[in-house]
Amino acid sequence: MTETRTGIDFNPFDPAYRADPYPYYQRLREQAPIYRTPLGHWLLSRWEDCTAVLRDARFGHGSASLLRENTFRKPVEGRARPFILLDPPEHTRLRSLVNKAFTPRTVSRLAGRIQELTDEMLDRVIDAGEVDFMDAVAYPLPVTVISELLGVPAADRDAIRDLSHVVARSVDPDFQHTPEELARRDDAFTRFDDYFRGLAAERRVRPADDLLTSLVTVHQDGERLTEPELLTTCILLYVAGHETTMDLLGNGLLALIRHPEERERLRADPSLADSAVEELLRFDPPTQMSRRTALEDAEVGGQAIAAGEQVVIMRGAANRDPAAFADPERLDLGRKENRHLAFDGGIHFCLGAPLARMEGAIAFATLARRAARLELATDELTYRDNLIIRGLAALPVRLSS
Ligand code: HEM
């Protein structure tokens, strides 16, 4: 069988893969849906296999020693692990504490402010000639929303912008980083911890109407967040809260520019905004992959996976699996039954999904309503250097009313 396979070796450095990973995903799904890389990771590209792993308690993140042996990404020594990297029961405890602070009400009352920010930002870019959409809207909109929600003062945001990018890049496998980058990552975590430690101390003395104050005070069944847990949770919410939403907006706008007929559909019927967001997330998800470790001997799609081996959920590939989606290569903003994996499909299902969905729906509906013409201002698009998070370095466009 190996002789007939072409082009399925996983090369995340290949510029063609970076520019458009979907032809590779298709070959992988068709020729080797459970593919073992030379480094020993199992790449899963079928929706059913990915979903099975995400729902299977035999797969998780594992103990500290298992994580240290991880050939994909080692944790930063000496820090509390964020709950995105924990298994039950620790994951359950922390997630439910954070859920108590970050409620559906917290999110729903942000709608007016998100609309106001979107309008302000679009005022500056519509009929303004060539603009970089990433710089003008896709980055500032979600970073302002999560900063205001958490209580990060406007004056501090530039200073923590670089820290945030370094931390976001650190979700990539270690083999993607130089030793200098790994040192910079560890330093960024330390400085981020220091920053939130100071801010949390202020909130203990002077509580405010923000998520940080809720996290400082939240308790359930006699449990609270310890100081290290509080700090990693703040960083997780801050970074996860905008680095991925930024790419929903960027990748989504690019897909709309490339599919003018779908864009017209949304313009004619703004009630499609919610399903449009789901479809844009399916079509080109910001988080392309996630890793899980077999905590005991297990099996996926007929393949035995030994305890300690690592599997990679290829979300971008699963989201275009014809066994799970009708006509998967087509962008269909009104798609029904859209069980995409862009937000995960198990116990780690994105905690911020309601907020990300709301930001996406408001931004795309407003864009469709206010900008009659959307054009790319270049044919040369560059993606940022991340492997796990897929997003554009810049998106030069012309938007006209
Ligand atoms: C379009 C935007 C977003 C995408 C595509 C996205 C995607 C994801 C994915 C795939 C996971 C699961 C990762 C894994 O299990 O390996 C996740 C988890 C998480 N996300 Fe998001 N996310 C987005 C926005 C947000 C926002 C706005 C927030 C916070 C305000 C957020 C907070 C979190 C948290 C805290 C987790 C960990 C949940 C857990 O482990 O139980 N995300 N997200």
Coordinates of C-alpha atoms in Angstrom, one line a residue, residues 170-328:
S170 CA 4.0 28.3 22.1
V171 CA 1.0 26.0 21.4
D172 CA 3.0 24.7 18.4
P173 CA 5.1 21.6 18.8
D174 CA 8.5 22.1 20.3
F175 CA 10.3 21.0 17.0
Q176 CA 8.9 24.1 15.4
H177 CA 10.9 26.3 17.8
T178 CA 14.5 27.2 18.2
P179 CA 16.1 27.1 21.7
E180 CA 16.0 30.9 21.8
E181 CA 12.3 30.9 21.0
L182 CA 11.6 28.3 23.8
A183 CA 13.6 30.6 26.2
R184 CA 11.5 33.6 25.0
R185 CA 8.3 31.6 25.6
D186 CA 9.3 30.7 29.2
D187 CA 10.2 34.4 29.8
A188 CA 6.8 35.5 28.4
F189 CA 4.9 33.2 30.7
T190 CA 6.8 34.6 33.7
R191 CA 6.2 38.2 32.7
F192 CA 2.5 37.4 32.0
D193 CA 2.2 35.8 35.4
D194 CA 3.7 38.9 37.1
Y195 CA 1.4 41.1 35.2
F196 CA -1.8 39.3 36.2
R197 CA -0.5 38.8 39.8
G198 CA -0.3 42.6 40.1
L199 CA -3.7 43.2 38.5
A200 CA -5.4 40.5 40.7
A201 CA -3.9 42.1 43.8
E202 CA -5.5 45.4 42.8
R203 CA -8.9 43.7 42.3
R204 CA -8.7 42.1 45.8
V205 CA -8.4 45.6 47.3
R206 CA -10.7 47.4 44.8
P207 CA -13.2 45.0 43.2
A208 CA -14.5 46.1 39.8
D209 CA -17.3 44.9 37.5
D210 CA -15.1 42.6 35.4
L211 CA -14.2 38.9 35.0
L212 CA -11.0 39.2 36.9
T213 CA -12.8 40.3 40.0
S214 CA -15.2 37.4 39.6
L215 CA -12.3 34.9 39.2
V216 CA -10.6 36.3 42.3
T217 CA -13.8 35.8 44.3
V218 CA -15.4 32.8 42.7
H219 CA -16.0 29.8 44.9
Q220 CA -18.0 26.6 44.8
D221 CA -18.4 23.8 47.4
G222 CA -15.7 25.4 49.5
E223 CA -13.3 25.5 46.5
R224 CA -11.5 28.5 45.1
L225 CA -8.9 29.1 42.4
T226 CA -5.4 29.0 43.9
E227 CA -3.1 31.9 43.0
P228 CA -1.1 29.8 40.3
E229 CA -4.5 28.5 38.9
L230 CA -5.8 32.1 38.8
L231 CA -2.8 33.3 36.8
T232 CA -2.8 30.5 34.2
T233 CA -6.5 30.9 33.8
C234 CA -6.2 34.6 33.2
I235 CA -3.5 34.0 30.5
L236 CA -5.6 31.2 28.9
L237 CA -8.7 33.3 28.7
Y238 CA -6.8 36.4 27.5
V239 CA -4.8 34.6 24.8
A240 CA -7.5 32.0 23.7
G241 CA -10.0 34.9 23.8
H242 CA -8.5 36.8 21.0
E243 CA -5.7 35.0 19.1
T244 CA -8.2 32.5 17.6
T245 CA -11.1 34.9 17.2
M246 CA -8.8 37.2 15.2
D247 CA -8.3 34.3 12.7
L248 CA -12.0 33.6 12.5
L249 CA -12.4 37.2 11.3
G250 CA -9.4 37.1 9.0
N251 CA -9.9 33.6 7.5
G252 CA -13.7 34.2 7.4
L253 CA -13.3 37.5 5.5
L254 CA -10.9 35.9 3.0
A255 CA -13.4 33.1 2.4
L256 CA -16.2 35.6 1.8
I257 CA -14.0 37.6 -0.6
R258 CA -13.3 34.4 -2.5
H259 CA -17.0 33.4 -2.7
P260 CA -18.9 36.5 -3.8
E261 CA -22.1 34.6 -4.3
E262 CA -22.2 33.5 -0.7
R263 CA -21.3 37.0 0.4
E264 CA -24.3 38.3 -1.5
R265 CA -26.5 35.7 0.2
L266 CA -25.5 37.0 3.6
R267 CA -26.0 40.6 2.4
A268 CA -29.5 39.8 1.2
D269 CA -30.4 37.8 4.3
P270 CA -28.6 38.9 7.5
S271 CA -30.4 36.2 9.5
L272 CA -27.8 33.8 8.0
A273 CA -25.1 35.4 10.2
D274 CA -25.2 32.6 12.8
S275 CA -25.0 29.7 10.4
A276 CA -22.4 31.7 8.3
V277 CA -20.1 31.8 11.4
E278 CA -20.4 28.1 11.8
E279 CA -19.7 27.5 8.2
L280 CA -16.7 29.8 8.1
L281 CA -15.3 28.0 11.2
R282 CA -15.8 24.6 9.5
F283 CA -14.3 25.8 6.2
D284 CA -11.0 27.2 7.5
P285 CA -10.8 26.7 11.3
P286 CA -8.4 28.9 13.2
T287 CA -7.3 26.0 15.4
Q288 CA -6.2 23.4 12.9
M289 CA -5.1 20.6 15.3
S290 CA -5.0 19.4 18.9
R291 CA -3.1 16.6 20.6
R292 CA -4.2 13.9 23.0
T293 CA -2.2 11.1 24.6
A294 CA -3.5 7.5 25.1
L295 CA -3.6 7.2 28.8
E296 CA -4.0 3.4 28.5
D297 CA -3.9 1.0 25.5
A298 CA -6.7 2.0 23.2
E299 CA -7.9 1.7 19.7
V300 CA -9.2 4.1 17.1
G301 CA -10.8 3.2 13.8
G302 CA -9.4 -0.3 14.1
Q303 CA -5.9 0.9 14.8
A304 CA -4.3 -0.1 18.1
I305 CA -2.8 2.9 20.0
A306 CA -0.5 2.0 22.8
A307 CA -0.5 3.8 26.2
G308 CA 1.7 6.9 26.0
E309 CA 1.4 7.3 22.2
Q310 CA 0.1 10.6 20.9
V311 CA -2.7 11.3 18.5
V312 CA -3.3 14.5 16.6
I313 CA -6.8 15.6 15.9
M314 CA -6.6 17.2 12.4
R315 CA -9.6 19.6 12.8
G316 CA -9.1 21.2 9.4
A317 CA -9.2 17.7 7.7
A318 CA -12.1 16.3 9.8
N319 CA -14.2 19.5 8.9
R320 CA -14.0 18.6 5.2
D321 CA -14.6 14.8 5.6
P322 CA -17.3 13.8 3.0
A323 CA -18.5 11.1 5.4
A324 CA -19.6 13.8 7.8
F325 CA -20.5 16.8 5.6
A326 CA -22.4 17.0 2.3
D327 CA -20.3 18.6 -0.5
P328 CA -17.6 19.5 2.1

